[in-house]
mmCIF file of C-alpha atoms in Angstrom:
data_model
loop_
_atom_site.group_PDB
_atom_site.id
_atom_site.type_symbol
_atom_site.label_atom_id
_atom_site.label_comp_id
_atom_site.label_asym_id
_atom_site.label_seq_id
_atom_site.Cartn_x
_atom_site.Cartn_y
_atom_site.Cartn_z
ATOM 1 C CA UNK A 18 -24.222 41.953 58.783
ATOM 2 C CA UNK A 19 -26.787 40.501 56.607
ATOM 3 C CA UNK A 20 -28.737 37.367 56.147
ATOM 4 C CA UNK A 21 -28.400 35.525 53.554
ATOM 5 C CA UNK A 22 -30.630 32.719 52.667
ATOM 6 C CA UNK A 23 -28.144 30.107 51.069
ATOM 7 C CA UNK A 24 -30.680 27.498 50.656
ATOM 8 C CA UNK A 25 -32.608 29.878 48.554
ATOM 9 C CA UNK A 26 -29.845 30.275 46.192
ATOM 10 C CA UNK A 27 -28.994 26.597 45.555
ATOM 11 C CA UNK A 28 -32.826 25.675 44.503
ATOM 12 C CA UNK A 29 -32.301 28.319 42.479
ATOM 13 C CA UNK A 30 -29.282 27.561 40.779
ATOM 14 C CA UNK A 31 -30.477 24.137 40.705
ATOM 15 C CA UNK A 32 -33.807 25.254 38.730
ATOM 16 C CA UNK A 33 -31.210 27.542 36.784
ATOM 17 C CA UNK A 34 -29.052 23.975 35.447
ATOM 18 C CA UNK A 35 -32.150 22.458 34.978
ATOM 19 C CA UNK A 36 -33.486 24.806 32.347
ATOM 20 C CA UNK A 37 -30.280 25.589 30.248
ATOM 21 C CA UNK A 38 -30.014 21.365 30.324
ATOM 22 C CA UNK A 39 -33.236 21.323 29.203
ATOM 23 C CA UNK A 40 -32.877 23.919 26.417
ATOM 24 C CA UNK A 41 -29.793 21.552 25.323
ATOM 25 C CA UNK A 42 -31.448 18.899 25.029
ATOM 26 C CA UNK A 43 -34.271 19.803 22.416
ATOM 27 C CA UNK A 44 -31.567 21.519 19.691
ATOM 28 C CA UNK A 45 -29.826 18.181 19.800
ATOM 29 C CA UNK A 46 -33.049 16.164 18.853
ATOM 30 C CA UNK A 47 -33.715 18.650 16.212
ATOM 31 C CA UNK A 48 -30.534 18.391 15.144
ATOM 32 C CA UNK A 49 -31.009 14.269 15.227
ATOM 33 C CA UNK A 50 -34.679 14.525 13.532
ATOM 34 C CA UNK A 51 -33.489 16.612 10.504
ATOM 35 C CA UNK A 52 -30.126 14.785 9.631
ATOM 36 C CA UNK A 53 -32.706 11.292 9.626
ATOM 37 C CA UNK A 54 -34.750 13.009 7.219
ATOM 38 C CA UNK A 55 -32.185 14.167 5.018
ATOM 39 C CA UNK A 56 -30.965 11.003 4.927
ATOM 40 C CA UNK A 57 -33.989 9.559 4.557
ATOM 41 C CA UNK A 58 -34.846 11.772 1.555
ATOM 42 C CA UNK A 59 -31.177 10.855 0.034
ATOM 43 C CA UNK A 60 -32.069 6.890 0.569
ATOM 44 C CA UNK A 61 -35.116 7.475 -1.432
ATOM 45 C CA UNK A 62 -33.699 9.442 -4.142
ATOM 46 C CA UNK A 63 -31.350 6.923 -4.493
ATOM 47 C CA UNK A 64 -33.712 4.021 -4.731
ATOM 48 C CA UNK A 65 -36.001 5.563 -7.279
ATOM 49 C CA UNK A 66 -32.954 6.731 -9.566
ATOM 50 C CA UNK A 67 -31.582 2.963 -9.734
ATOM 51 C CA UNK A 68 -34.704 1.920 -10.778
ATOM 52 C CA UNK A 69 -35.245 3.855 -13.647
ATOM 53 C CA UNK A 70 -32.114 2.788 -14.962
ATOM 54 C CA UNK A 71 -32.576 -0.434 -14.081
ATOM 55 C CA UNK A 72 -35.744 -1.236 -16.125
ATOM 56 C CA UNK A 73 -34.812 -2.326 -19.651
ATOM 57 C CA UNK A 74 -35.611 -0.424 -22.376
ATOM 58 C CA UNK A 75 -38.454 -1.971 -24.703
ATOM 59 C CA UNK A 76 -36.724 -2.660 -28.226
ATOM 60 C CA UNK A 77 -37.662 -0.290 -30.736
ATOM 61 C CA UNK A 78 -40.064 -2.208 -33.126
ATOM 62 C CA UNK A 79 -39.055 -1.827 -36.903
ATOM 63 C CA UNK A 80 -41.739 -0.957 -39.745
ATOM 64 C CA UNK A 81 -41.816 -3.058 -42.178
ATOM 65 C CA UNK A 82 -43.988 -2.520 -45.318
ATOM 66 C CA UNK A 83 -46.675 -6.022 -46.095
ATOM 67 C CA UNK A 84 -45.792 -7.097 -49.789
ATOM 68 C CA UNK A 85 -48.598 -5.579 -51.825
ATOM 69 C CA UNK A 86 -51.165 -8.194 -53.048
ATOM 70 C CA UNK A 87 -52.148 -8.655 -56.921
ATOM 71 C CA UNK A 88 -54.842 -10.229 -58.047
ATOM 72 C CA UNK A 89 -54.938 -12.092 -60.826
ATOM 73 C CA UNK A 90 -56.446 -10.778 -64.195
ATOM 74 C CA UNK A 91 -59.941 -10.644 -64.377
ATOM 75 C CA UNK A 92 -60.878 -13.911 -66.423
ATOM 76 C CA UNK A 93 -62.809 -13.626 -70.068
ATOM 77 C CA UNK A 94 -66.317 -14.994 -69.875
ATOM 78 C CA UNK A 95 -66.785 -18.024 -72.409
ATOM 79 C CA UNK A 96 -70.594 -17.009 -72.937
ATOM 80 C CA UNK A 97 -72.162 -14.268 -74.875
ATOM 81 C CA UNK A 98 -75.105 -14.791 -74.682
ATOM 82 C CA UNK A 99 -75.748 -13.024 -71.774
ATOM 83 C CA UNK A 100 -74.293 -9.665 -73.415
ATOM 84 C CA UNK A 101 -76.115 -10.279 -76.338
ATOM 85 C CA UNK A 102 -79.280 -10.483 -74.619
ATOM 86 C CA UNK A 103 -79.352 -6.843 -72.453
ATOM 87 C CA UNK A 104 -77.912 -5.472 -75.808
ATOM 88 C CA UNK A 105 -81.548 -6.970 -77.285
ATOM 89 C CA UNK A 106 -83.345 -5.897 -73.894
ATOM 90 C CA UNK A 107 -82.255 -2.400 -74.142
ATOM 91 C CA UNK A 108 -82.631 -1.653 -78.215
ATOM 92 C CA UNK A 109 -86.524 -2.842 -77.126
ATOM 93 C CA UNK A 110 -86.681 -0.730 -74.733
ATOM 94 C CA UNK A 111 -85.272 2.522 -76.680
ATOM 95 C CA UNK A 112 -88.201 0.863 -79.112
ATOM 96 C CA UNK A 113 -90.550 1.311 -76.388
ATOM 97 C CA UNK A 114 -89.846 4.702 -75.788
ATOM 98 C CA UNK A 115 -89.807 5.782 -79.066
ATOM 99 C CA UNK A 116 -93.260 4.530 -79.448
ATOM 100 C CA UNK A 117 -94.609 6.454 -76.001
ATOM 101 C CA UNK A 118 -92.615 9.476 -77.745
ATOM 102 C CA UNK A 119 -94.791 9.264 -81.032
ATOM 103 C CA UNK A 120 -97.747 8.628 -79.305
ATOM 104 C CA UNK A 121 -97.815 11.550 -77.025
ATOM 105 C CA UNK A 122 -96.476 14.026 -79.987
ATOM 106 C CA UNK A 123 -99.547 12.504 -81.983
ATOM 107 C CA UNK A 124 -102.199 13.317 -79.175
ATOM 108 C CA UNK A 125 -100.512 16.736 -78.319
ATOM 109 C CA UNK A 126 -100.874 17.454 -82.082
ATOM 110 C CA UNK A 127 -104.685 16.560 -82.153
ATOM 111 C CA UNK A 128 -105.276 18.916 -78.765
ATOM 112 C CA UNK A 129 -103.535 21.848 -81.335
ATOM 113 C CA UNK A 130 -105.496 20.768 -84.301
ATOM 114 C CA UNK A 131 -108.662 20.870 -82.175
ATOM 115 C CA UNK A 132 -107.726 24.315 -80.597
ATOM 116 C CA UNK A 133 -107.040 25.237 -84.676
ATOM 117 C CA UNK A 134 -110.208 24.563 -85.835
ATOM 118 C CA UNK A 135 -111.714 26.379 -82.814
ATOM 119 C CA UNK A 136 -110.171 29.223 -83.343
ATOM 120 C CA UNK A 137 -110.717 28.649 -87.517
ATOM 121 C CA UNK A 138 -114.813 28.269 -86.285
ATOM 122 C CA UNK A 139 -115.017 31.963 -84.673
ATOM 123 C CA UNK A 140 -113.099 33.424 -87.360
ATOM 124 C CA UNK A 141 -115.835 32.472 -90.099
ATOM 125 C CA UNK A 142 -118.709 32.670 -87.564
ATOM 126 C CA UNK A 143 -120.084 36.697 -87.710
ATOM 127 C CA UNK A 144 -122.044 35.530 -84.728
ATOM 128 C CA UNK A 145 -120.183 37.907 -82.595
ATOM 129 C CA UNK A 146 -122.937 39.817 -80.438
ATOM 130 C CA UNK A 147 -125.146 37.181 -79.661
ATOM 131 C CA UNK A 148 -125.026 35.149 -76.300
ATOM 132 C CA UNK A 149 -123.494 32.093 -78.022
ATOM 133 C CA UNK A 150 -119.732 32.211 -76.995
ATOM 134 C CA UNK A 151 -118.678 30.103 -74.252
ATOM 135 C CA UNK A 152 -115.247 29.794 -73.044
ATOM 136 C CA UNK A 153 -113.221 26.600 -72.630
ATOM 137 C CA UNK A 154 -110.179 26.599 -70.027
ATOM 138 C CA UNK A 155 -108.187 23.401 -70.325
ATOM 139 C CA UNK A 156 -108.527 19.905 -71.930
ATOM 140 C CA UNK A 157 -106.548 17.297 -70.345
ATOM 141 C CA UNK A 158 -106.240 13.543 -70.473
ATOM 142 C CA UNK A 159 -105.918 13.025 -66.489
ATOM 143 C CA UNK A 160 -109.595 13.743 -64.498
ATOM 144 C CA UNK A 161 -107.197 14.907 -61.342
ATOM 145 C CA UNK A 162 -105.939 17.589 -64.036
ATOM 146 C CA UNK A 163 -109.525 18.823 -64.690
ATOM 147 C CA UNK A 164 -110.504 19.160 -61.440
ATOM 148 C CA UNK A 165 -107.401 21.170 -60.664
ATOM 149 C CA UNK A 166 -108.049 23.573 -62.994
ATOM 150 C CA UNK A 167 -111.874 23.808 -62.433
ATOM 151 C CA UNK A 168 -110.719 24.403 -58.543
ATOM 152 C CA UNK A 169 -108.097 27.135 -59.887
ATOM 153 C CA UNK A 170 -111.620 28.860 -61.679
ATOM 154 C CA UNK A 171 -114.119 28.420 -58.697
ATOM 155 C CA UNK A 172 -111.150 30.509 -56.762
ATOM 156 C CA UNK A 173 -111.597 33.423 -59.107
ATOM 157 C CA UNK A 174 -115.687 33.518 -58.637
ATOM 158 C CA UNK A 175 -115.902 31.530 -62.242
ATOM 159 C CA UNK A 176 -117.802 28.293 -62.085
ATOM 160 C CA UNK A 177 -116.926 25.658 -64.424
ATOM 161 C CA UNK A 178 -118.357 22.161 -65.857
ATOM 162 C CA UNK A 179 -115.868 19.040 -66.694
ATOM 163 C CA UNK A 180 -116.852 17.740 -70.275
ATOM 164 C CA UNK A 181 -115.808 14.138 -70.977
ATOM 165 C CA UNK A 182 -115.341 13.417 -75.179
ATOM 166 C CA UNK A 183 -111.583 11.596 -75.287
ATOM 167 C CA UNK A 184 -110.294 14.733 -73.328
ATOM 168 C CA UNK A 185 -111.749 16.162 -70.097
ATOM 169 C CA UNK A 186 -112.642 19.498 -71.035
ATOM 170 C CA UNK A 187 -112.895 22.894 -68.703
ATOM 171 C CA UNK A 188 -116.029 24.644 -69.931
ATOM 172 C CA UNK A 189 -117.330 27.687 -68.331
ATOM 173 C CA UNK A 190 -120.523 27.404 -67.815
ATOM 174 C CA UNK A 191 -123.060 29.671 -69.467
ATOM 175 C CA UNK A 192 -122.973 31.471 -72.961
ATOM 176 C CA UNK A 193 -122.096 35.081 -73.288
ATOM 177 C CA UNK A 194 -121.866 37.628 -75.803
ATOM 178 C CA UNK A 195 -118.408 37.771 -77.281
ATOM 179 C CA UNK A 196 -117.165 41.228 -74.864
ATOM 180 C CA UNK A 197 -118.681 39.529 -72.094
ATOM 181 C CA UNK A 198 -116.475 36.376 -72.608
ATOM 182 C CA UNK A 199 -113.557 38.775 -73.584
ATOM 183 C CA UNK A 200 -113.949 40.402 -70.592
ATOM 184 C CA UNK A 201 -113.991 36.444 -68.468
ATOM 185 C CA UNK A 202 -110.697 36.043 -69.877
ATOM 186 C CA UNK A 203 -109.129 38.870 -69.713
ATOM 187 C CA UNK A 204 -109.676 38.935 -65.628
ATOM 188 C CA UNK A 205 -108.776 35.303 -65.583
ATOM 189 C CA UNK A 206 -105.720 36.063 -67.369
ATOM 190 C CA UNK A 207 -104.572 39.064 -65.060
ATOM 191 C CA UNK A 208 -104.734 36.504 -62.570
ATOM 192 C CA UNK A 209 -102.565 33.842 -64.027
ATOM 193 C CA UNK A 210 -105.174 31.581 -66.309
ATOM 194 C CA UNK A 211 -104.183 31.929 -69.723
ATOM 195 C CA UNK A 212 -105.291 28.899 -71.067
ATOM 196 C CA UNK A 213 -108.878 29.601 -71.852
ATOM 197 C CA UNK A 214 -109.938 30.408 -75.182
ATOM 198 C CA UNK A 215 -112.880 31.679 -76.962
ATOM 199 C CA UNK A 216 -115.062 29.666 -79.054
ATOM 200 C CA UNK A 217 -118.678 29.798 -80.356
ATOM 201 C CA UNK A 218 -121.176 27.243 -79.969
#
């Protein structure tokens, strides 16, 4: 018969018992860790659902309109003088205005006249091919406006004198024949100066 090594067997068995006790033992602190935390989780749950209902509920806050606010009527002023007088200050200043307005249509009606009897001047002069036409472009009662338009001239190769007798006058210079001076204005005029006109001497 056989050997057999008893002593081998029981270590092993023990070792065996040892394991499966072992392997026990962790399930049942699983088991322990997981029902804490469930309860745990319930306890909170709990505790934050009692205090929501637990806080009051602020009272809701009723809208009421403010009474509306009159004033009082506007009160009548005792004095009328002070009416009276802007009623005075502004019939002297439509005054003033119509005298500005009379004035200027007065001067703007001596500039035509002037221009008139021009014009009347070379009509009854038969001085027409002799080198005694000159050519005036402007008369204006501001300098500044002279100089503007004797600028507007020296652009288009035409030089030009300012004449001062009550109006500042643009005078080409030099005296031409009357095509010569026809011809002046007709090339200023193509290029946008159409205010010079033709006059004898």
């Amino acid at each position: 018969m056989a050997q057999r090594d008893y002593v081998k067997k029981s270590t092993r068995k023990k070792s065996k018992a040892k394991s499966s006790n072992k392997s026990r033992k962790i399930p049942n602190i699983l088991v322990v860790l997981v029902s804490l935390l469930v309860i745990l989780f319930v306890a909170i749950l709990y505790f934050v659902s009692s205090n929501n209902s637990n806080k009051p509920t602020p009272p809701i806050k009723k809208i009421t309109e403010k009474p509306q606010f009159t004033l009082p009527s506007k009160p009548e002023e005792r004095w009328t003088y002070l009416k009276e007088l802007e009623k005075a200050e502004n019939h002297q200043l439509s005054i003033q205005q119509q005298q500005i307005k009379q004035q200027q249509n007065q001067e703007r009606q001596q500039i035509l006249d002037h221009f008139i009897n021009d014009s009347a001047n070379m009509m009854t002069n038969p001085a027409t091919q002799l080198n005694n036409w000159i050519l005036q472009c402007g008369a204006f009662k501001d300098k500044d406006n002279a100089e503007t338009a004797k600028a507007k001239l020296a652009m288009f190769g035409v030089t030009a004198t300012i004449v001062n007798d009550k109006l500042y006058r643009v005078m080409v210079d030099g005296s031409y024949s009357k095509t010569e001076a026809e011809s002046i204005k007709t090339r200023l005029e193509s290029n946008g100066i159409s205010d010079c006109i033709l006059s004898p001497k």
